[in-house]
Coordinates of C-alpha atoms and ligand atoms in Angstrom, one line a residue:
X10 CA 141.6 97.8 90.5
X11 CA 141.6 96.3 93.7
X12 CA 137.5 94.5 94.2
X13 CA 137.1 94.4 97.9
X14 CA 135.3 92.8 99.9
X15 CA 133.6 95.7 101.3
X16 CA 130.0 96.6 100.4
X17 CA 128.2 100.0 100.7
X18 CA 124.6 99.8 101.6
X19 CA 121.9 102.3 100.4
X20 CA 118.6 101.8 102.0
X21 CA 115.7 103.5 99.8
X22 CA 112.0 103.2 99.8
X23 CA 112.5 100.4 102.5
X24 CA 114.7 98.6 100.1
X25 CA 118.5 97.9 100.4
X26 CA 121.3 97.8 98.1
X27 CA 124.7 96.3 97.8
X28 CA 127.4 99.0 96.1
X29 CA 130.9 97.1 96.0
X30 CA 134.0 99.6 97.2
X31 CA 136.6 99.7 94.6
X32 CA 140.5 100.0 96.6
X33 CA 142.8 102.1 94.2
X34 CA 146.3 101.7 94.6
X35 CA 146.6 105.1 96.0
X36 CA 143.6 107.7 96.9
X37 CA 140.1 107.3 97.5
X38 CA 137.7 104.2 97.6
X39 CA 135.3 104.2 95.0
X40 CA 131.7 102.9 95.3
X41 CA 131.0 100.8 92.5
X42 CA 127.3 102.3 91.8
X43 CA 127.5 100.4 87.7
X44 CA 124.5 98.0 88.3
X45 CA 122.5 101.0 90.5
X46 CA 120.4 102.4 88.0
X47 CA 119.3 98.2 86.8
X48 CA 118.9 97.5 90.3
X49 CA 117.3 100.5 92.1
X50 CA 116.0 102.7 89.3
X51 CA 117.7 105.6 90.1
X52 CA 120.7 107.9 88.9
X53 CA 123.3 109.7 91.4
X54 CA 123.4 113.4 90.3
X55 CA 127.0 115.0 90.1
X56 CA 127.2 117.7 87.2
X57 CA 130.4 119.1 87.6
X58 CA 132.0 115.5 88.5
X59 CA 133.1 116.8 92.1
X60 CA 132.8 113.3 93.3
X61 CA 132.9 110.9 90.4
X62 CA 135.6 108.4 88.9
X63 CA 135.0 108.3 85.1
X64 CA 137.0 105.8 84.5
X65 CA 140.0 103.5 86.3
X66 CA 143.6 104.3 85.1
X67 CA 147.4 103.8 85.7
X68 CA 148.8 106.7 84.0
X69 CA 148.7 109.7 86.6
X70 CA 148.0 110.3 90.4
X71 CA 146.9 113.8 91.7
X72 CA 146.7 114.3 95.5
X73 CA 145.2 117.6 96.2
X74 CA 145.2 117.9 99.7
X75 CA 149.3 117.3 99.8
X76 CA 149.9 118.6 96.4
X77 CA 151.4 115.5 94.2
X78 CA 151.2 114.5 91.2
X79 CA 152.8 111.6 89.9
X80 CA 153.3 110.4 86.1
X81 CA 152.9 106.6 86.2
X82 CA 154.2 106.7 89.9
X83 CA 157.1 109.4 89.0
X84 CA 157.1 112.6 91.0
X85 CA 156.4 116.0 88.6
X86 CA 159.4 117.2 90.8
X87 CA 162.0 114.6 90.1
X88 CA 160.9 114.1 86.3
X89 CA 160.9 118.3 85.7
X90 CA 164.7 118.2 87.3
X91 CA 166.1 115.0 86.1
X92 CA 164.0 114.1 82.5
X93 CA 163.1 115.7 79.4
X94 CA 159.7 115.8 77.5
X95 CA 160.5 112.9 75.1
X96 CA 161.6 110.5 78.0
X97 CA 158.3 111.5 79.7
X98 CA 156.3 111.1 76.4
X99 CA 157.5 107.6 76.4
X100 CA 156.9 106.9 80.1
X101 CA 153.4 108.3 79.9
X102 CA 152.7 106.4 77.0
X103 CA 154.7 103.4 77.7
X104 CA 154.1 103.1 81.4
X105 CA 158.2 103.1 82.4
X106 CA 161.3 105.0 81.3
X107 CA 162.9 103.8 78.3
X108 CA 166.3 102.4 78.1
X109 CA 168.4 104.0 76.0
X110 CA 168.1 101.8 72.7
X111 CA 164.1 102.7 73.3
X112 CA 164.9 106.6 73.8
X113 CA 166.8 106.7 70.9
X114 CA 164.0 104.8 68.7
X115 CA 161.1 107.1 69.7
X116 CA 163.2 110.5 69.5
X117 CA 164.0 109.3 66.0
X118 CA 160.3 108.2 65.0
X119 CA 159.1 111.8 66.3
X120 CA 161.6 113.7 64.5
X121 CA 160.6 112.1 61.3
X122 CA 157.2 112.6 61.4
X123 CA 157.7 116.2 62.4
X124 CA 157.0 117.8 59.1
X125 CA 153.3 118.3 57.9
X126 CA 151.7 117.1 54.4
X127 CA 152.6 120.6 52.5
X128 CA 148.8 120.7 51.7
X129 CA 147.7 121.1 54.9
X130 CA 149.3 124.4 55.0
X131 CA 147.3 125.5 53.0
X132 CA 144.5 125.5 55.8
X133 CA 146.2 128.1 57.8
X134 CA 145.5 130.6 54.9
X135 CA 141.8 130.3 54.8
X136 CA 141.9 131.5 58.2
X137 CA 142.1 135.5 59.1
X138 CA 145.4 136.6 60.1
X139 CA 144.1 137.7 63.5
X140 CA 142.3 134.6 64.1
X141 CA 143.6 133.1 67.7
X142 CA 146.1 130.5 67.2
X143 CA 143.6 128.0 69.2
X144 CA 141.0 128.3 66.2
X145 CA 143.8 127.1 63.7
X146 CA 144.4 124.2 66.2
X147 CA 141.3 122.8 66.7
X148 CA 141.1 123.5 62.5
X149 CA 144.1 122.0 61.1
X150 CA 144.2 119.0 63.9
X151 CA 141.0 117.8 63.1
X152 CA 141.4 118.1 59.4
X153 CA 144.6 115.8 59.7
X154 CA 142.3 113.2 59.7
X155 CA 141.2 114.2 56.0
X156 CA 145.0 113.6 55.0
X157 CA 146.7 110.7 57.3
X158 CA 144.3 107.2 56.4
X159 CA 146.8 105.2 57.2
X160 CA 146.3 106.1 61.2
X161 CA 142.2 106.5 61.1
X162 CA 141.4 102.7 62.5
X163 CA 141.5 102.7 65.7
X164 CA 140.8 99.1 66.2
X165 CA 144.5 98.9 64.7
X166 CA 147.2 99.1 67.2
X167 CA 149.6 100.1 64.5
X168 CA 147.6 102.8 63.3
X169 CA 146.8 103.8 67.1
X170 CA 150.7 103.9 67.4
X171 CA 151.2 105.9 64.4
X172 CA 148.7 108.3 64.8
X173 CA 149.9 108.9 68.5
X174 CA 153.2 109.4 67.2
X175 CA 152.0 111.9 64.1
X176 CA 150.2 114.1 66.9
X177 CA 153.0 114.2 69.5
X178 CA 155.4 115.1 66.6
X179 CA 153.4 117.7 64.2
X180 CA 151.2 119.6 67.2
X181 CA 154.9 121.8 67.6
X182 CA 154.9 122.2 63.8
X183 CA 151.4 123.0 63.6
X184 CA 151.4 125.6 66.6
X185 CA 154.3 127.2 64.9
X186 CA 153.0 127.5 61.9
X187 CA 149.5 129.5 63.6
X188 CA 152.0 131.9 65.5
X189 CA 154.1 132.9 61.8
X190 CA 151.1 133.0 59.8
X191 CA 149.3 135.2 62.9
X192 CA 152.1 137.2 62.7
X193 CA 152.6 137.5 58.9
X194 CA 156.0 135.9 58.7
X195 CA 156.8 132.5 56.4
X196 CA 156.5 129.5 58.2
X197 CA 159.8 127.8 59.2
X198 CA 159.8 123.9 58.5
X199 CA 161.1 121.3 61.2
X200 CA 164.5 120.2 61.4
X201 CA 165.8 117.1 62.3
X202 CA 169.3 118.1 64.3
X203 CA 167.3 119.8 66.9
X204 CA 165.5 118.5 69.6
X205 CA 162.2 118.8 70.3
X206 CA 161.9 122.3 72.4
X207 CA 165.3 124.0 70.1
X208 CA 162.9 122.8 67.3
X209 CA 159.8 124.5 68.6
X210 CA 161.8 127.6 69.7
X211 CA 163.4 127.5 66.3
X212 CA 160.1 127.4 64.3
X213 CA 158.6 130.0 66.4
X214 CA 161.4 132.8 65.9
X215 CA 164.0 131.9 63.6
X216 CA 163.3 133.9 60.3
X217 CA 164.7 133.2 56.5
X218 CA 166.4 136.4 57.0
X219 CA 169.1 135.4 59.3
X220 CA 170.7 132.8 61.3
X221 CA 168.5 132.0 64.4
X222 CA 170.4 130.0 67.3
X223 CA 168.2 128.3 70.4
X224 CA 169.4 129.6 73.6
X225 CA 170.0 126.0 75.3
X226 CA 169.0 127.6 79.0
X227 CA 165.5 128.8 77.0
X228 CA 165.2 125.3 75.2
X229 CA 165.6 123.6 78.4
X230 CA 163.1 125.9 80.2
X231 CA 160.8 125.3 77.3
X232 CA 161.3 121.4 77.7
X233 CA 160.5 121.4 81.3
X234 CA 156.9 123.5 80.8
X235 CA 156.3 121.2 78.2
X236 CA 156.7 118.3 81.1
X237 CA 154.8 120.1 83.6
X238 CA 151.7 120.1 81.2
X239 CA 151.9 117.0 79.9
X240 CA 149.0 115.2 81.6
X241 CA 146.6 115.7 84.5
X242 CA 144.6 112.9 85.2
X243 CA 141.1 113.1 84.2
X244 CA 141.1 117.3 83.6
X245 CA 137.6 119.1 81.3
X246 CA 139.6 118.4 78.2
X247 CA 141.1 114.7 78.9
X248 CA 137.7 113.7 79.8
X249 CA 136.6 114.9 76.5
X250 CA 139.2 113.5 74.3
X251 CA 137.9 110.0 76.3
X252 CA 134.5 110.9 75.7
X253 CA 134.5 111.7 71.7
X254 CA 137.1 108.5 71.6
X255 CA 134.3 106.2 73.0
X256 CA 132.4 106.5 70.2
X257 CA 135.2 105.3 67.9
X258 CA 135.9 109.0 66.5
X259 CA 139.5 108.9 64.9
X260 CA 142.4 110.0 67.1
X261 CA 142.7 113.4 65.3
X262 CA 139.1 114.1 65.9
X263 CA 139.6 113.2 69.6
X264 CA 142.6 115.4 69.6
X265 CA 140.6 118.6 68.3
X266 CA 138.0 117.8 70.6
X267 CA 140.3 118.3 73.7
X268 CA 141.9 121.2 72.1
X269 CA 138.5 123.1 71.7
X270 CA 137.8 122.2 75.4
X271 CA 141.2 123.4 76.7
X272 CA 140.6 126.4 74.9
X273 CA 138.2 127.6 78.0
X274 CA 139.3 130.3 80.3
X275 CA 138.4 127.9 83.5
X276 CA 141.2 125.6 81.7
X277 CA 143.9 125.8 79.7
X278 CA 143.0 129.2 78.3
X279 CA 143.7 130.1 82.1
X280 CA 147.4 131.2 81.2
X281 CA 146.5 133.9 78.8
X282 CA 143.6 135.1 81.2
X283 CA 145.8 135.1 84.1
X284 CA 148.9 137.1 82.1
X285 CA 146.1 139.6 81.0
X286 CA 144.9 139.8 84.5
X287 CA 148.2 140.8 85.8
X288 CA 148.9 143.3 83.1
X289 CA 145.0 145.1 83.8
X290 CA 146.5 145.4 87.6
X291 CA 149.3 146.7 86.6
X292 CA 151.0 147.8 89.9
X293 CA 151.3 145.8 93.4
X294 CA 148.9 148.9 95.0
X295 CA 146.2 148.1 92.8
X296 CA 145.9 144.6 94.0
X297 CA 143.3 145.2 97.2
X298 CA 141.0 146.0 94.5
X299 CA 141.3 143.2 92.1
X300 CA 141.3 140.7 95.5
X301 CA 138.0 142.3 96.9
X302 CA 136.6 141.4 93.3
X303 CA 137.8 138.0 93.4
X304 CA 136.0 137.8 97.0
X305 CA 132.7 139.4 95.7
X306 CA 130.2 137.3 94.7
X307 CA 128.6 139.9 92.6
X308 CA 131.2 140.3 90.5
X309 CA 132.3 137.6 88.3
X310 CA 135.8 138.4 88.1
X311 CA 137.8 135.3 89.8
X312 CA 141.6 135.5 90.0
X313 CA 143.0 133.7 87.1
X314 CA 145.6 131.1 88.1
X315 CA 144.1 130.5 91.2
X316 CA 142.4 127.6 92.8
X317 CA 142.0 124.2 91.1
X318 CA 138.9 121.3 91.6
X319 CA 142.1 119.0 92.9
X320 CA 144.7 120.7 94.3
X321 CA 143.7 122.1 97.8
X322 CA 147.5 122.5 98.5
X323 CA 150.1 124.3 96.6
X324 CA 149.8 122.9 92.3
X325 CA 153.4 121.6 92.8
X326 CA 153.4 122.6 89.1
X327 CA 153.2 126.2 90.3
X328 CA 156.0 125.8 92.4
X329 CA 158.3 124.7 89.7
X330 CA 157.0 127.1 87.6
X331 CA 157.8 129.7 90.2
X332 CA 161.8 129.1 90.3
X333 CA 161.6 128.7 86.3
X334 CA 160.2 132.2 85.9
X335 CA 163.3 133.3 88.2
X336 CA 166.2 131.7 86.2
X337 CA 164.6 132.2 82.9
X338 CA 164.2 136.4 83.6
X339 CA 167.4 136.7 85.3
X340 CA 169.0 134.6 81.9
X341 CA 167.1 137.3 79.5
X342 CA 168.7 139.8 81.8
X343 CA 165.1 141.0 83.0
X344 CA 165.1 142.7 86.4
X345 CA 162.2 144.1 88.6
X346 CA 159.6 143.0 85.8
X347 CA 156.5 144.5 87.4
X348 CA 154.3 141.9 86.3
X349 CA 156.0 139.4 88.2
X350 CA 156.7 141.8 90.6
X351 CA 152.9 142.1 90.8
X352 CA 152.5 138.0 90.8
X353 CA 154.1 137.5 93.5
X354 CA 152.8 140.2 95.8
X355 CA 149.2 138.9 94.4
X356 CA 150.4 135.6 95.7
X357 CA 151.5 136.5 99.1
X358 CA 148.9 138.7 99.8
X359 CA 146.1 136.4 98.8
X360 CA 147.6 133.2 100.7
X361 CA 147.3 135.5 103.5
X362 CA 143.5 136.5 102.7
X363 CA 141.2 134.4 105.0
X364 CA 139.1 134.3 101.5
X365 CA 141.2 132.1 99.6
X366 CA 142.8 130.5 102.8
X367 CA 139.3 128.8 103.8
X368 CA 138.3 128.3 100.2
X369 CA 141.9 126.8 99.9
X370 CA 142.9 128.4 96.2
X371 CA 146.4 128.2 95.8
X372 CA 148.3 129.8 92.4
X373 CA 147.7 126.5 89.8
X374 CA 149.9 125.8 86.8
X375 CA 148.6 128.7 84.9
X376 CA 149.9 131.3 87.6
X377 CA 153.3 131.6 86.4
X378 CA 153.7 129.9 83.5
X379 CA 152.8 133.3 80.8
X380 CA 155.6 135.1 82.5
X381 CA 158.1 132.9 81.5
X382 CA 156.0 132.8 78.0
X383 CA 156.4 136.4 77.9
X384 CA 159.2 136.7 78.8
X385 CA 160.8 134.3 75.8
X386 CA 159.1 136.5 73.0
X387 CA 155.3 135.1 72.7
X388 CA 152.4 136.8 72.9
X389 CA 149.5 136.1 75.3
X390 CA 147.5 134.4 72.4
X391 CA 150.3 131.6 72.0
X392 CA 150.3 130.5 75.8
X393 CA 147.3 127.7 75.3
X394 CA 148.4 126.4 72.4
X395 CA 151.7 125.7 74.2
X396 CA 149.3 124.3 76.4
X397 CA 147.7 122.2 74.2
X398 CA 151.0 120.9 72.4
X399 CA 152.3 119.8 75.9
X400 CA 149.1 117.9 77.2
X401 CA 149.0 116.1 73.2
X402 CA 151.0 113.1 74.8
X403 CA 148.3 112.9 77.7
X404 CA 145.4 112.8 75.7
X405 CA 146.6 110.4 73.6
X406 CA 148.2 108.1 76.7
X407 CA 144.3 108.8 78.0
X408 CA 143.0 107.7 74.7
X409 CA 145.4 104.8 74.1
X410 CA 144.5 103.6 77.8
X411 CA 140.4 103.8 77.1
X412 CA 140.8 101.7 74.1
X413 CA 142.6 99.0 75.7
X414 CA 139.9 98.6 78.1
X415 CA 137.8 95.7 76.7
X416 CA 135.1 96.9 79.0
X417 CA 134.9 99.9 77.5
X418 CA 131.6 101.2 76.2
X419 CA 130.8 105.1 74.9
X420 CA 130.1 107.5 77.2
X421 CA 126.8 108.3 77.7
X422 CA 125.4 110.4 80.9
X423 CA 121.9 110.6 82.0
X424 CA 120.4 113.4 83.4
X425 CA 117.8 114.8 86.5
X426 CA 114.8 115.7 83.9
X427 CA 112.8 118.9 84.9
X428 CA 111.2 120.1 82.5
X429 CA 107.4 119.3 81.1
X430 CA 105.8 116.1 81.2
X431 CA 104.2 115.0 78.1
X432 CA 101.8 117.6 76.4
X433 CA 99.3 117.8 73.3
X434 CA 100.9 119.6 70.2
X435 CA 98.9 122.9 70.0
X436 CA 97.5 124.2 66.7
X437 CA 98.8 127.7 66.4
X438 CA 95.3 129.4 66.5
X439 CA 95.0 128.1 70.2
X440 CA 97.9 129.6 71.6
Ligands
LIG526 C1 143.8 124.1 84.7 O1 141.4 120.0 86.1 C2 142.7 120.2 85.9 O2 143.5 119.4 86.2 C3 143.0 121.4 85.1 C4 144.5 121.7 84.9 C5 145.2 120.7 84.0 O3 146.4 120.6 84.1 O4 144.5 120.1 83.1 O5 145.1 121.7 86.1 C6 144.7 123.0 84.2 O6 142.7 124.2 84.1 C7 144.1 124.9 86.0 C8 142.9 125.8 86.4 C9 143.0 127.1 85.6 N1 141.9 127.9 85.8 C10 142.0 129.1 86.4 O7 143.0 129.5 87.0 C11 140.7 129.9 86.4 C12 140.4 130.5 87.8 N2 140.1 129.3 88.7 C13 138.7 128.9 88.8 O8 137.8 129.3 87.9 C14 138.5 127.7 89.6 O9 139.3 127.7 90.7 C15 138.6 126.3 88.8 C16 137.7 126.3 87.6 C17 140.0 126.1 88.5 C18 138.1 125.2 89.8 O10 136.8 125.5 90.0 P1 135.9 124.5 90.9 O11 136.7 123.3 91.4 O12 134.6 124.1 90.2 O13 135.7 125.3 92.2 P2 134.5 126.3 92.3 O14 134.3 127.1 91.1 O15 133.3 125.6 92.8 O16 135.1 127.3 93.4 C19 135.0 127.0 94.8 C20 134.9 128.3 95.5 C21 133.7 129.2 94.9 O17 133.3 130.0 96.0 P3 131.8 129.6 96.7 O18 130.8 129.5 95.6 O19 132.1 128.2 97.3 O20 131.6 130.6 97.7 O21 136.1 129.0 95.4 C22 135.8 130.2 94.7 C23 134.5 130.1 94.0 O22 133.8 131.3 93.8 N3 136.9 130.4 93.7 C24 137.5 131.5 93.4 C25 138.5 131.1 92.4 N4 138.4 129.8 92.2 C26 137.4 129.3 92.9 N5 137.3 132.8 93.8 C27 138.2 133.7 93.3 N6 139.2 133.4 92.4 C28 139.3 132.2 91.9 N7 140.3 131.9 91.1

């Protein structure tokens, strides 16, 4: 971070103070407001974060006015066309692609630690069949801290290593797993001649019963949503996973955290609102009435995959997305689907809509990404915790990058206090 030489000046009370401006290397000045509260006895007030930096990073770059995002200076676009999910693992971990010697190293650590401890399936039985797969996440995650010690220190960069490499490789395996046992079916174990999407696709639909063999077009299309998910910059549940790691909580704890948070419809759980929404419209002449909803500020209902705090352009995400969806229905040999058929008439008729123009709400990730879902066999339920396995390698790049700041101290907000002053107890008979 770039300390200029520039000063804001706050005059309060008659009083003036100094706030240094922080240069990034791209994006907005910050005001350095750290020694305000010591110095002026005051707080800013910003609940929702609209116009605060929580913290300085090198790992990912969102510009939402021209709709870029860049993973440690990499264009989404060029990485989705010319990478694959474990190259972008390592860059976002790492900081820079990997030679080939260093691709080959980390594709072979994360294959081998694929597999789970065989007692920790034994969690996914005390939960109801129908229990959403997010709820076994959040479950079995955190309880991996119960069975891994060896990666619970986090003040050991070995054990931070391992642990990142534990999550990135078993989060598939443990997704997997919630989607057979939701579904009643025996869980299929890892295999180590696959690559990481064949291997997810396998453990999600192959069954004992007959040979199962990944589609390489569906892998790959698999691969790059994994990519196009795999971190955000400081997003609701990235900012938690920072938040519960700043208290020293172990990375599987962290990791559950952020899984809970993603969870939310406003968030991850966006893709499986936003599928549901399109199926409830149903057919392209019921849209007028789902967009006058959306614009009525009466009615709660907000069009799901649409709008974003960042993007104020096209979510170049979506975009992506958006030609994925084409090639991966035309592969399955699925013409006229009318839920896309409805998406994209939903798209074009509310970037035309002065509502959403002014307000600037594009389609976000979540727009298009459960029609492809959909589409490969998966059922609504599944689409966040594909979510959630994706962003995994962000969360812990986030985590791993908090850690390393020897500046670091936990999180801990302040607040604008309205309630009542101090007051007497009350004995009961004077109330
Ligand atoms: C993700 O942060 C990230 O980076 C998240 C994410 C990631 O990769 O981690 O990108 C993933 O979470 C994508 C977003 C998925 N969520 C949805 O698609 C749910 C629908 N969208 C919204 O609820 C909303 O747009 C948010 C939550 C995404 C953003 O909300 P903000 O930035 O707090 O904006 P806001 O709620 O203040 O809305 C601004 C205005 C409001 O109108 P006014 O009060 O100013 O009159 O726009 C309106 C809102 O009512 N608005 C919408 C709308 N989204 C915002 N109106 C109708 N439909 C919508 N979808």
């Amino acid at each position: 971070m770039a300390e200029t030489q520039r000063v804001a000046t706050l005059t309060l009370d008659g009083k003036t103070y100094e706030l240094p401006v922080l240069s990034p290397t791209v994006g907005p000045d910050v005001l350095d407001i750290r020694k305000l509260y010591g110095q002026a006895d005051v707080f800013t007030f910003d609940p929702g974060f609209t116009s605060t930096a929580a913290c300085e990073s090198e790992i990912t770059y969102i510009d939402g006015d021209k709709g870029e995002l860049l993973y440690r200076g990499y264009p989404i676009e060029q990485l989705a066309e010319k990478s694959h999910y474990l190259e972008v693992c390592y860059l976002l971990l790492n900081g820079e692609l990997p030679n080939e010697k260093q691709m080959n190293d980390f594709e072979y650590r994360i294959t081998r630690h694929t597999m789970l401890h065989e007692q920790i399936l034994m969690f996914f039985r005390g939960f109801r069949r129908d229990s959403h797969p997010m709820a076994t996440m959040v479950g079995v995650v955190g309880a991996m801290s119960s069975f891994y010690h060896d990666s619970l220190d986090i003040n050991d960069p070995w054990q931070r290593e391992v642990a990142a490499m534990r999550m990135i490789a078993k989060l598939p395996t443990i997704a997997a797993m919630a989607y057979k046992y939701s579904i009643g079916q025996p869980m299929v174990y890892p295999r180590n001649d696959l690559d990481y999407a064949s291997n997810f696709l396998h453990m999600c639909f192959s069954v004992p019963a007959e040979p199962y063999v990944v589609k390489p077009e569906l892998a790959k299309a698999m691969d790059r949503i994994m990519m196009l998910h795999a971190d955000h910059e400081q997003n609701a549940s990235t900012s938690t996973v920072r938040l519960a790691g700043s208290s020293g909580a172990n990375p599987f704890a962290c990791i559950a955290a952020g899984i809970a948070c993603l969870w939310g419809p406003a968030h991850g759980g966006a893709n499986q609102a936003c599928l549901e929404m399109l199926r409830e419209i149903g057919s392209v002449d019921r849209i007028p009435e789902y967009i006058a909803r959306a614009k009525d500020k009466n009615d709660p209902f907000r069009l799901m995959g649409f709008g974003h705090r960042v993007y104020k352009n096209f979510d170049p995400r979506a975009k992506v997305m958006k030609e994925s969806a084409d090639e991966v229905l035309d592969l399955l040999g699925i013409h006229d689907n009318p839920i896309l058929q409805v998406a994209k008439e939903l798209e074009k008729i509310a970037l035309e809509d002065d509502y959403f123009v002014s307000k600037k709400l594009y389609p976000n990730v979540d727009f298009y990404s459960g029609i492809i879902l959909e589409a490969m066999g998966f059922p609504t339920a599944m689409f966040t915790p594909i979510f959630a396995l994706s962003r995994t390698v962000g969360w812990i790049s986030q985590w791993k990058e908090m850690l390393g700041d020897p500046t670091g101290k936990i999180g801990r907000p302040r607040q604008l206090y309205t309630g009542l002053p101090a007051r007497d107890y009350r004995e009961v008979k004077d109330r």
